[in-house]
mmCIF file of C-alpha atoms and ligand atoms in Angstrom:
data_model
loop_
_atom_site.group_PDB
_atom_site.id
_atom_site.type_symbol
_atom_site.label_atom_id
_atom_site.label_comp_id
_atom_site.label_asym_id
_atom_site.label_seq_id
_atom_site.Cartn_x
_atom_site.Cartn_y
_atom_site.Cartn_z
ATOM 1 C CA MET A 1 193.793 70.434 83.604
ATOM 2 C CA ASN A 2 191.501 67.509 84.222
ATOM 3 C CA VAL A 3 189.251 65.711 81.752
ATOM 4 C CA ARG A 4 187.137 63.144 83.574
ATOM 5 C CA GLY A 5 189.683 63.278 86.386
ATOM 6 C CA THR A 6 192.733 62.740 84.131
ATOM 7 C CA PRO A 7 195.248 65.577 83.579
ATOM 8 C CA MET A 8 195.462 66.654 79.932
ATOM 9 C CA ARG A 9 196.884 69.355 77.729
ATOM 10 C CA THR A 10 195.389 70.754 74.549
ATOM 11 C CA ILE A 11 198.353 69.839 72.345
ATOM 12 C CA TRP A 12 201.006 67.109 72.545
ATOM 13 C CA LEU A 13 203.561 65.267 70.474
ATOM 14 C CA GLU A 14 202.788 61.717 69.354
ATOM 15 C CA PRO A 15 205.623 59.120 69.284
ATOM 16 C CA ASP A 16 205.698 59.209 65.464
ATOM 17 C CA GLY A 17 206.166 62.993 65.289
ATOM 18 C CA ALA A 18 202.531 63.840 64.532
ATOM 19 C CA VAL A 19 200.824 66.401 66.776
ATOM 20 C CA GLY A 20 197.837 65.476 68.925
ATOM 21 C CA ILE A 21 195.067 67.976 69.652
ATOM 22 C CA ILE A 22 191.588 68.037 71.153
ATOM 23 C CA ASP A 23 189.080 68.732 68.362
ATOM 24 C CA GLN A 24 187.320 71.663 70.018
ATOM 25 C CA THR A 25 184.622 71.839 67.352
ATOM 26 C CA ARG A 26 183.180 68.638 68.864
ATOM 27 C CA LEU A 27 182.947 69.909 72.445
ATOM 28 C CA PRO A 28 180.970 69.910 74.682
ATOM 29 C CA HIS A 29 178.940 67.007 73.312
ATOM 30 C CA GLU A 30 181.831 64.767 72.247
ATOM 31 C CA PHE A 31 185.416 64.526 73.446
ATOM 32 C CA VAL A 32 187.450 63.666 70.370
ATOM 33 C CA THR A 33 191.168 64.007 69.695
ATOM 34 C CA ALA A 34 192.754 64.513 66.276
ATOM 35 C CA ARG A 35 196.194 64.004 64.720
ATOM 36 C CA LEU A 36 197.976 66.663 62.703
ATOM 37 C CA GLY A 37 200.546 65.082 60.400
ATOM 38 C CA THR A 38 201.201 67.855 57.899
ATOM 39 C CA LEU A 39 201.474 71.608 57.534
ATOM 40 C CA ALA A 40 198.142 71.666 55.681
ATOM 41 C CA GLU A 41 196.403 69.816 58.506
ATOM 42 C CA SER A 42 197.834 72.283 61.040
ATOM 43 C CA ALA A 43 196.697 75.289 59.026
ATOM 44 C CA HIS A 44 193.233 73.774 58.638
ATOM 45 C CA ALA A 45 193.026 73.005 62.382
ATOM 46 C CA ILE A 46 193.637 76.688 63.124
ATOM 47 C CA SER A 47 191.384 78.214 60.464
ATOM 48 C CA ALA A 48 188.491 75.786 61.088
ATOM 49 C CA MET A 49 188.951 76.295 64.865
ATOM 50 C CA LEU A 50 189.662 72.713 65.870
ATOM 51 C CA VAL A 51 192.185 74.617 67.952
ATOM 52 C CA ARG A 52 191.553 78.219 68.892
ATOM 53 C CA GLY A 53 192.460 80.795 71.501
ATOM 54 C CA ALA A 54 195.498 83.014 71.000
ATOM 55 C CA PRO A 55 198.121 81.013 72.958
ATOM 56 C CA LEU A 56 197.072 77.644 71.537
ATOM 57 C CA ILE A 57 197.010 79.054 68.007
ATOM 58 C CA GLY A 58 200.641 80.134 68.548
ATOM 59 C CA ALA A 59 201.717 76.702 69.813
ATOM 60 C CA THR A 60 199.895 74.921 66.974
ATOM 61 C CA ALA A 61 201.548 77.172 64.396
ATOM 62 C CA ALA A 62 204.973 76.398 65.882
ATOM 63 C CA TYR A 63 204.299 72.666 65.572
ATOM 64 C CA GLY A 64 202.937 73.289 62.058
ATOM 65 C CA VAL A 65 206.345 74.666 61.069
ATOM 66 C CA ALA A 66 207.983 71.553 62.564
ATOM 67 C CA LEU A 67 205.677 69.326 60.523
ATOM 68 C CA ALA A 68 206.545 71.321 57.402
ATOM 69 C CA MET A 69 210.287 71.011 58.113
ATOM 70 C CA ARG A 70 210.104 67.260 58.536
ATOM 71 C CA ALA A 71 208.565 67.025 55.049
ATOM 72 C CA GLN A 72 210.879 69.535 53.328
ATOM 73 C CA ALA A 73 213.383 71.808 55.088
ATOM 74 C CA SER A 74 214.409 74.212 52.291
ATOM 75 C CA ASP A 75 214.292 78.027 52.623
ATOM 76 C CA GLU A 76 211.323 78.036 50.236
ATOM 77 C CA ALA A 77 209.453 75.481 52.358
ATOM 78 C CA LEU A 78 210.099 77.541 55.508
ATOM 79 C CA ASP A 79 208.786 80.689 53.795
ATOM 80 C CA ALA A 80 205.729 78.897 52.448
ATOM 81 C CA ALA A 81 204.936 77.326 55.829
ATOM 82 C CA CYS A 82 205.125 80.658 57.671
ATOM 83 C CA ARG A 83 203.058 82.360 54.969
ATOM 84 C CA SER A 84 200.274 79.777 54.973
ATOM 85 C CA LEU A 85 200.060 79.597 58.776
ATOM 86 C CA LEU A 86 200.080 83.385 59.149
ATOM 87 C CA ALA A 87 197.084 83.619 56.809
ATOM 88 C CA THR A 88 194.896 81.366 58.967
ATOM 89 C CA ARG A 89 193.682 83.901 61.568
ATOM 90 C CA PRO A 90 194.446 87.624 61.479
ATOM 91 C CA THR A 91 193.688 88.950 64.990
ATOM 92 C CA ALA A 92 195.544 86.778 67.522
ATOM 93 C CA VAL A 93 199.117 88.076 67.537
ATOM 94 C CA ASN A 94 200.600 84.984 69.230
ATOM 95 C CA LEU A 95 200.441 83.378 65.790
ATOM 96 C CA ARG A 96 202.803 85.975 64.304
ATOM 97 C CA TRP A 97 205.003 85.867 67.403
ATOM 98 C CA ALA A 98 205.391 82.075 67.261
ATOM 99 C CA LEU A 99 206.157 82.116 63.541
ATOM 100 C CA GLU A 100 208.772 84.855 64.015
ATOM 101 C CA GLU A 101 210.384 82.778 66.782
ATOM 102 C CA MET A 102 210.501 79.727 64.529
ATOM 103 C CA ARG A 103 211.809 81.593 61.507
ATOM 104 C CA ALA A 104 214.511 83.420 63.501
ATOM 105 C CA LEU A 105 215.819 80.096 64.776
ATOM 106 C CA LEU A 106 215.508 78.018 61.610
ATOM 107 C CA GLN A 107 216.769 80.342 58.913
ATOM 108 C CA GLY A 108 220.242 80.362 60.510
ATOM 109 C CA LEU A 109 220.493 76.559 60.461
ATOM 110 C CA PRO A 110 221.436 74.178 57.640
ATOM 111 C CA PRO A 111 218.335 72.408 56.262
ATOM 112 C CA ALA A 112 219.442 69.039 57.681
ATOM 113 C CA GLU A 113 219.171 70.399 61.227
ATOM 114 C CA ARG A 114 215.916 72.277 60.852
ATOM 115 C CA ALA A 115 213.319 69.613 61.592
ATOM 116 C CA ALA A 116 214.849 68.574 64.927
ATOM 117 C CA ALA A 117 215.377 72.207 65.963
ATOM 118 C CA ALA A 118 211.814 73.097 64.983
ATOM 119 C CA TYR A 119 210.303 70.312 67.090
ATOM 120 C CA ARG A 120 212.508 71.346 70.010
ATOM 121 C CA ARG A 121 211.507 75.036 69.813
ATOM 122 C CA ALA A 122 207.805 74.201 69.348
ATOM 123 C CA GLY A 123 207.998 72.046 72.485
ATOM 124 C CA GLU A 124 209.627 74.919 74.368
ATOM 125 C CA ILE A 125 206.934 77.355 73.212
ATOM 126 C CA ALA A 126 204.295 74.983 74.566
ATOM 127 C CA GLU A 127 206.132 74.560 77.890
ATOM 128 C CA GLU A 128 206.665 78.316 78.201
ATOM 129 C CA ASP A 129 202.947 78.861 77.715
ATOM 130 C CA VAL A 130 202.177 76.514 80.605
ATOM 131 C CA ALA A 131 204.673 78.256 82.918
ATOM 132 C CA ILE A 132 203.418 81.720 81.923
ATOM 133 C CA ASN A 133 199.800 80.828 82.557
ATOM 134 C CA ARG A 134 200.597 79.252 85.899
ATOM 135 C CA ALA A 135 202.226 82.559 86.894
ATOM 136 C CA ILE A 136 199.202 84.528 85.628
ATOM 137 C CA GLY A 137 197.105 82.297 87.871
ATOM 138 C CA ARG A 138 199.236 83.149 90.900
ATOM 139 C CA HIS A 139 199.084 86.913 90.290
ATOM 140 C CA GLY A 140 195.359 86.934 89.524
ATOM 141 C CA LEU A 141 194.668 84.848 92.605
ATOM 142 C CA ASP A 142 195.607 87.848 94.774
ATOM 143 C CA LEU A 143 192.830 89.888 93.152
ATOM 144 C CA ILE A 144 190.250 87.186 93.825
ATOM 145 C CA ALA A 145 191.492 86.720 97.401
ATOM 146 C CA ALA A 146 191.127 90.480 97.950
ATOM 147 C CA ALA A 147 187.568 90.381 96.588
ATOM 148 C CA TRP A 148 186.806 87.552 99.004
ATOM 149 C CA GLN A 149 188.104 89.664 101.877
ATOM 150 C CA ARG A 150 185.918 92.573 100.726
ATOM 151 C CA ALA A 151 182.918 90.232 100.703
ATOM 152 C CA GLY A 152 183.675 89.433 104.352
ATOM 153 C CA LYS A 153 184.383 85.790 103.336
ATOM 154 C CA ARG A 154 180.656 85.236 103.657
ATOM 155 C CA ARG A 155 179.793 84.264 100.076
ATOM 156 C CA PRO A 156 181.534 83.073 96.913
ATOM 157 C CA VAL A 157 183.395 85.637 94.820
ATOM 158 C CA GLU A 158 181.249 86.383 91.755
ATOM 159 C CA LEU A 159 183.285 86.541 88.545
ATOM 160 C CA LEU A 160 182.220 87.194 84.981
ATOM 161 C CA THR A 161 184.145 86.017 81.934
ATOM 162 C CA HIS A 162 183.587 86.227 78.192
ATOM 163 C CA CYS A 163 184.431 83.655 75.517
ATOM 164 C CA ASN A 164 186.914 80.942 76.450
ATOM 165 C CA ALA A 165 190.220 82.011 77.906
ATOM 166 C CA GLY A 166 190.660 78.808 79.863
ATOM 167 C CA TRP A 167 193.026 75.916 79.367
ATOM 168 C CA LEU A 168 191.322 75.023 76.090
ATOM 169 C CA ALA A 169 192.511 78.372 74.679
ATOM 170 C CA ALA A 170 196.083 77.745 75.819
ATOM 171 C CA VAL A 171 198.297 74.705 76.335
ATOM 172 C CA ASP A 172 197.220 74.373 79.965
ATOM 173 C CA TRP A 173 195.713 76.497 82.778
ATOM 174 C CA GLY A 174 194.415 79.232 80.488
ATOM 175 C CA THR A 175 194.754 82.972 80.902
ATOM 176 C CA ALA A 176 191.568 84.512 82.363
ATOM 177 C CA LEU A 177 190.563 81.236 83.992
ATOM 178 C CA ALA A 178 194.005 80.512 85.514
ATOM 179 C CA PRO A 179 193.368 82.812 88.536
ATOM 180 C CA ILE A 180 189.919 81.260 88.923
ATOM 181 C CA TYR A 181 191.337 77.714 88.980
ATOM 182 C CA ALA A 182 194.048 78.864 91.402
ATOM 183 C CA ALA A 183 191.441 80.386 93.744
ATOM 184 C CA HIS A 184 189.171 77.352 93.543
ATOM 185 C CA ASP A 185 192.089 74.982 94.202
ATOM 186 C CA GLN A 186 193.067 77.065 97.254
ATOM 187 C CA GLY A 187 189.586 76.759 98.698
ATOM 188 C CA ILE A 188 188.356 80.276 97.947
ATOM 189 C CA PRO A 189 184.710 79.836 96.946
ATOM 190 C CA VAL A 190 184.054 81.232 93.477
ATOM 191 C CA HIS A 191 181.116 81.340 91.106
ATOM 192 C CA VAL A 192 181.596 82.220 87.431
ATOM 193 C CA TRP A 193 179.044 83.909 85.177
ATOM 194 C CA VAL A 194 179.895 82.516 81.734
ATOM 195 C CA ASP A 195 178.849 84.597 78.705
ATOM 196 C CA GLU A 196 177.599 82.193 76.046
ATOM 197 C CA THR A 197 179.610 84.158 73.402
ATOM 198 C CA ARG A 198 177.670 84.027 70.186
ATOM 199 C CA PRO A 199 178.124 83.098 67.438
ATOM 200 C CA ARG A 200 180.586 80.239 68.112
ATOM 201 C CA ASN A 201 179.466 79.864 71.733
ATOM 202 C CA GLN A 202 182.932 79.359 73.171
ATOM 203 C CA GLY A 203 181.524 80.304 76.589
ATOM 204 C CA ALA A 204 178.516 77.983 76.557
ATOM 205 C CA SER A 205 180.351 75.085 74.966
ATOM 206 C CA LEU A 206 183.998 75.361 76.083
ATOM 207 C CA THR A 207 184.232 77.505 79.229
ATOM 208 C CA ALA A 208 181.220 75.810 80.790
ATOM 209 C CA TRP A 209 182.645 72.405 79.851
ATOM 210 C CA GLU A 210 186.115 72.966 81.263
ATOM 211 C CA LEU A 211 184.862 74.639 84.462
ATOM 212 C CA GLY A 212 182.480 71.716 84.916
ATOM 213 C CA GLN A 213 185.279 69.172 84.380
ATOM 214 C CA HIS A 214 187.291 70.892 87.110
ATOM 215 C CA GLY A 215 184.325 71.259 89.463
ATOM 216 C CA VAL A 216 184.164 75.072 89.446
ATOM 217 C CA PRO A 217 180.622 76.412 90.098
ATOM 218 C CA HIS A 218 179.363 78.417 87.139
ATOM 219 C CA THR A 219 176.219 79.622 85.357
ATOM 220 C CA VAL A 220 175.932 80.284 81.614
ATOM 221 C CA ILE A 221 174.187 83.563 80.723
ATOM 222 C CA VAL A 222 173.212 85.121 77.416
ATOM 223 C CA ASP A 223 175.698 87.659 76.169
ATOM 224 C CA ASN A 224 173.447 90.580 77.035
ATOM 225 C CA ALA A 225 172.896 89.662 80.701
ATOM 226 C CA GLY A 226 176.161 90.990 82.119
ATOM 227 C CA GLY A 227 175.045 94.625 82.378
ATOM 228 C CA HIS A 228 171.953 93.659 84.328
ATOM 229 C CA LEU A 229 173.964 91.507 86.740
ATOM 230 C CA MET A 230 176.494 94.285 87.297
ATOM 231 C CA GLN A 231 173.724 96.831 88.018
ATOM 232 C CA HIS A 232 172.460 94.509 90.731
ATOM 233 C CA SER A 233 175.894 93.975 92.354
ATOM 234 C CA ARG A 234 176.028 90.341 91.252
ATOM 235 C CA VAL A 235 179.557 90.646 89.804
ATOM 236 C CA ASP A 236 182.646 91.370 91.945
ATOM 237 C CA LEU A 237 185.191 91.132 89.170
ATOM 238 C CA CYS A 238 185.326 90.642 85.406
ATOM 239 C CA ILE A 239 188.331 88.750 84.029
ATOM 240 C CA VAL A 240 188.677 88.204 80.298
ATOM 241 C CA GLY A 241 191.455 87.091 77.966
ATOM 242 C CA THR A 242 192.833 88.847 74.927
ATOM 243 C CA ASP A 243 193.964 87.962 71.439
ATOM 244 C CA ARG A 244 196.173 91.036 71.048
ATOM 245 C CA THR A 245 196.998 93.892 73.426
ATOM 246 C CA THR A 246 198.759 96.992 72.139
ATOM 247 C CA ALA A 247 201.783 98.724 73.672
ATOM 248 C CA ARG A 248 199.446 101.211 75.390
ATOM 249 C CA GLY A 249 197.051 98.550 76.723
ATOM 250 C CA ASP A 250 194.173 98.538 74.226
ATOM 251 C CA VAL A 251 192.728 95.039 74.248
ATOM 252 C CA ALA A 252 191.353 93.023 71.324
ATOM 253 C CA ASN A 253 189.200 90.153 72.485
ATOM 254 C CA LYS A 254 186.184 88.155 71.360
ATOM 255 C CA ILE A 255 183.312 90.255 70.023
ATOM 256 C CA GLY A 256 181.194 91.605 72.887
ATOM 257 C CA THR A 257 184.064 92.206 75.301
ATOM 258 C CA TYR A 258 183.888 95.985 74.725
ATOM 259 C CA LEU A 259 180.226 96.096 75.784
ATOM 260 C CA LYS A 260 181.077 94.192 78.992
ATOM 261 C CA ALA A 261 183.857 96.669 79.721
ATOM 262 C CA LEU A 262 181.454 99.597 79.223
ATOM 263 C CA ALA A 263 178.944 98.031 81.604
ATOM 264 C CA ALA A 264 181.685 97.324 84.143
ATOM 265 C CA HIS A 265 182.928 100.909 83.936
ATOM 266 C CA ASP A 266 179.411 102.285 84.418
ATOM 267 C CA ASN A 267 178.889 100.082 87.475
ATOM 268 C CA ARG A 268 182.408 100.442 88.956
ATOM 269 C CA VAL A 269 183.067 96.728 88.595
ATOM 270 C CA PRO A 270 186.823 96.031 88.209
ATOM 271 C CA PHE A 271 187.570 94.803 84.683
ATOM 272 C CA TYR A 272 190.813 92.828 84.360
ATOM 273 C CA VAL A 273 192.452 91.329 81.294
ATOM 274 C CA ALA A 274 194.778 88.333 81.670
ATOM 275 C CA LEU A 275 197.508 87.951 79.084
ATOM 276 C CA PRO A 276 200.746 86.124 78.433
ATOM 277 C CA SER A 277 203.476 88.450 77.139
ATOM 278 C CA PRO A 278 203.460 86.948 73.594
ATOM 279 C CA THR A 279 199.960 88.473 73.285
ATOM 280 C CA ILE A 280 201.390 92.003 73.533
ATOM 281 C CA ASP A 281 201.885 93.642 70.155
ATOM 282 C CA TRP A 282 204.586 96.195 70.975
ATOM 283 C CA SER A 283 204.513 97.504 67.403
ATOM 284 C CA ILE A 284 201.146 99.261 67.688
ATOM 285 C CA GLU A 285 199.470 101.693 70.093
ATOM 286 C CA ASP A 286 195.958 102.382 68.844
ATOM 287 C CA GLY A 287 194.073 99.091 68.891
ATOM 288 C CA VAL A 288 190.827 100.398 67.400
ATOM 289 C CA ARG A 289 192.681 101.729 64.384
ATOM 290 C CA ASP A 290 195.441 99.172 63.943
ATOM 291 C CA ILE A 291 194.301 95.717 65.050
ATOM 292 C CA PRO A 292 192.866 93.747 62.118
ATOM 293 C CA ILE A 293 189.476 92.334 63.082
ATOM 294 C CA GLU A 294 188.741 88.922 61.622
ATOM 295 C CA GLN A 295 185.439 88.611 59.769
ATOM 296 C CA ARG A 296 184.316 85.013 59.590
ATOM 297 C CA ASP A 297 181.727 83.183 57.532
ATOM 298 C CA ALA A 298 178.203 84.586 58.022
ATOM 299 C CA ALA A 299 176.979 80.984 58.316
ATOM 300 C CA GLU A 300 178.318 81.007 61.898
ATOM 301 C CA VAL A 301 175.685 83.661 62.713
ATOM 302 C CA ILE A 302 172.910 82.284 60.519
ATOM 303 C CA GLU A 303 173.072 78.744 61.902
ATOM 304 C CA ILE A 304 173.574 77.156 65.278
ATOM 305 C CA ALA A 305 174.675 73.631 66.152
ATOM 306 C CA GLY A 306 173.442 71.568 69.077
ATOM 307 C CA ARG A 307 172.586 68.107 70.321
ATOM 308 C CA LEU A 308 169.204 66.622 69.501
ATOM 309 C CA PRO A 309 167.228 64.809 72.220
ATOM 310 C CA GLU A 310 168.167 61.442 70.653
ATOM 311 C CA GLY A 311 171.876 62.347 70.829
ATOM 312 C CA GLY A 312 172.771 63.320 67.241
ATOM 313 C CA ILE A 313 174.402 66.693 66.502
ATOM 314 C CA ALA A 314 172.494 68.975 64.106
ATOM 315 C CA ARG A 315 172.856 72.444 62.626
ATOM 316 C CA VAL A 316 169.702 74.530 62.384
ATOM 317 C CA ARG A 317 168.977 77.830 60.691
ATOM 318 C CA LEU A 318 167.996 80.770 62.946
ATOM 319 C CA MET A 319 167.240 83.501 60.432
ATOM 320 C CA PRO A 320 164.791 84.082 57.593
ATOM 321 C CA ASP A 321 166.023 82.947 54.183
ATOM 322 C CA GLY A 322 167.632 85.860 52.430
ATOM 323 C CA SER A 323 168.521 88.008 55.490
ATOM 324 C CA PRO A 324 172.199 88.860 55.307
ATOM 325 C CA ALA A 325 174.411 88.468 58.393
ATOM 326 C CA ALA A 326 177.786 89.904 59.377
ATOM 327 C CA ASN A 327 180.279 88.089 61.563
ATOM 328 C CA TYR A 328 182.859 90.334 63.245
ATOM 329 C CA ALA A 329 184.847 87.973 65.445
ATOM 330 C CA PHE A 330 186.621 90.455 67.753
ATOM 331 C CA ASP A 331 186.366 93.981 69.128
ATOM 332 C CA VAL A 332 188.766 96.350 70.847
ATOM 333 C CA THR A 333 188.351 97.634 74.394
ATOM 334 C CA PRO A 334 190.264 100.886 74.903
ATOM 335 C CA ALA A 335 192.796 100.868 77.757
ATOM 336 C CA ARG A 336 190.814 103.501 79.697
ATOM 337 C CA LEU A 337 188.110 100.883 80.382
ATOM 338 C CA VAL A 338 190.570 98.271 81.682
ATOM 339 C CA THR A 339 191.303 98.257 85.438
ATOM 340 C CA GLY A 340 194.498 96.253 85.062
ATOM 341 C CA LEU A 341 196.452 93.708 83.028
ATOM 342 C CA ILE A 342 197.366 90.406 84.677
ATOM 343 C CA THR A 343 200.607 89.139 83.154
ATOM 344 C CA GLU A 344 203.121 86.464 84.115
ATOM 345 C CA ARG A 345 205.236 89.185 85.744
ATOM 346 C CA GLY A 346 202.453 90.722 87.819
ATOM 347 C CA VAL A 347 199.491 93.074 87.506
ATOM 348 C CA CYS A 348 199.940 96.492 85.914
ATOM 349 C CA ALA A 349 197.942 99.464 84.692
ATOM 350 C CA ALA A 350 196.637 99.162 81.140
ATOM 351 C CA SER A 351 199.005 101.803 79.807
ATOM 352 C CA ARG A 352 202.364 102.113 78.122
ATOM 353 C CA ASP A 353 204.027 102.958 81.459
ATOM 354 C CA GLY A 354 202.239 100.100 83.188
ATOM 355 C CA LEU A 355 203.425 97.557 80.640
ATOM 356 C CA LEU A 356 206.950 98.970 80.529
ATOM 357 C CA SER A 357 207.169 98.774 84.339
ATOM 358 C CA LEU A 358 206.798 94.984 84.024
ATOM 359 C CA PHE A 359 208.711 94.570 80.755
ATOM 360 C CA PRO A 360 211.509 97.176 81.082
ATOM 361 C CA GLU A 361 213.619 95.402 78.458
ATOM 362 C CA ARG A 362 211.121 96.637 75.857
ATOM 363 C CA ARG A 363 211.955 100.262 76.699
ATOM 364 C CA GLN A 364 215.331 100.022 74.943
ATOM 365 C CA LEU A 365 213.991 97.929 72.079
ATOM 366 C CA MET A 366 211.154 100.368 71.471
ATOM 367 C CA ALA A 367 213.465 103.364 71.648
ATOM 368 C CA GLY A 368 215.617 101.689 68.970
ATOM 369 C CA GLU A 369 212.690 100.937 66.620
HETATM 370 O O1 MRU B 401 187.987 82.888 67.976
HETATM 371 P P1 MRU B 401 188.670 82.207 69.124
HETATM 372 O O2 MRU B 401 187.863 81.151 69.805
HETATM 373 O O3 MRU B 401 190.068 81.773 68.785
HETATM 374 O O4 MRU B 401 188.780 83.407 70.153
HETATM 375 C C1 MRU B 401 189.837 83.651 70.897
HETATM 376 C C2 MRU B 401 189.455 83.498 72.291
HETATM 377 O O5 MRU B 401 189.451 82.399 72.798
HETATM 378 C C3 MRU B 401 189.056 84.653 73.055
HETATM 379 O O6 MRU B 401 188.953 85.828 72.389
HETATM 380 C C4 MRU B 401 189.815 84.719 74.345
HETATM 381 O O7 MRU B 401 189.100 85.501 75.214
HETATM 382 C C5 MRU B 401 191.228 85.218 74.202
HETATM 383 S S1 MRU B 401 192.388 83.983 73.811
HETATM 384 C C6 MRU B 401 192.942 83.445 75.383
#
């Protein structure tokens, strides 16, 4: 998508084999890129959230394995690389998926061939993500077009999203925001309510930034405003992303998503989740019980960062000294609260049958497990 009018992706290969990324910890106040030259730098970029968002975490991990293989391509180095990358973030399942893809390919190759093969597969994973998200955009566009019809084409379609599931969370296009970009680009008027998404403020800092760069009308709201807006018919459609969706359609996403789904259910507002297929964890059913929820440093809750009037960036403390804080990064929305899943193959019910109708090849695999 565009940054100051120039098309960009979130991750790319430099001529010398290093990996380029946008340092997302610096947005929205500064646009800064960074170079990842080693496995350790890749793992740090994921855990410190220079890159974040389930699909981009997967692509970065794949390139991290390539960087490890160019330094040392032994079986031990491959094991150690996968182990250290897997430990960076526990909830987004694309990370595990990408590492399994890389390991399956590389362990069957002689060490001398591993680095080149790893770069090639990492590049393919990134390209596949772009194609998948473009398709999600096309399928989700139909839902927004239908909402526009229902509104008599007299006013913009009002959408609500949580966290950042835009192109910054993926390689390009994004998941939840892909249908919104597709609608905007087709001339359907849209307006997006952007949850600020405490504590890391991915909505206020990243979603607002990327929508603004692309010229999509939006308004940032505090995380607790969504219910009020839905009660007053100010939201036609919620679309969020997901970090892991189970085989029966339970959805893990950024903390606070569950409360939005409850409010949407109570107000009969359709609640859609956009996801690329590598985000489906076919090995589990019950998301509340079985999806590990990342707990991050309490400092992310205790402090907040922002730009001072004179331009410098500062962190300030919000809470009294001595008050403890807890930082649960994700929650799980049960499938019964989800109107539908928007995937690269189409839109389906958030259920085992719904998912299997779009991914029938999993039926045999699951029967064999
Ligand atoms: O902790 P983050 O920023 O990596 O959170 C992940 C997310 O961006 C969101 O949960 C998003 O809605 C799903 S990933 C497309």
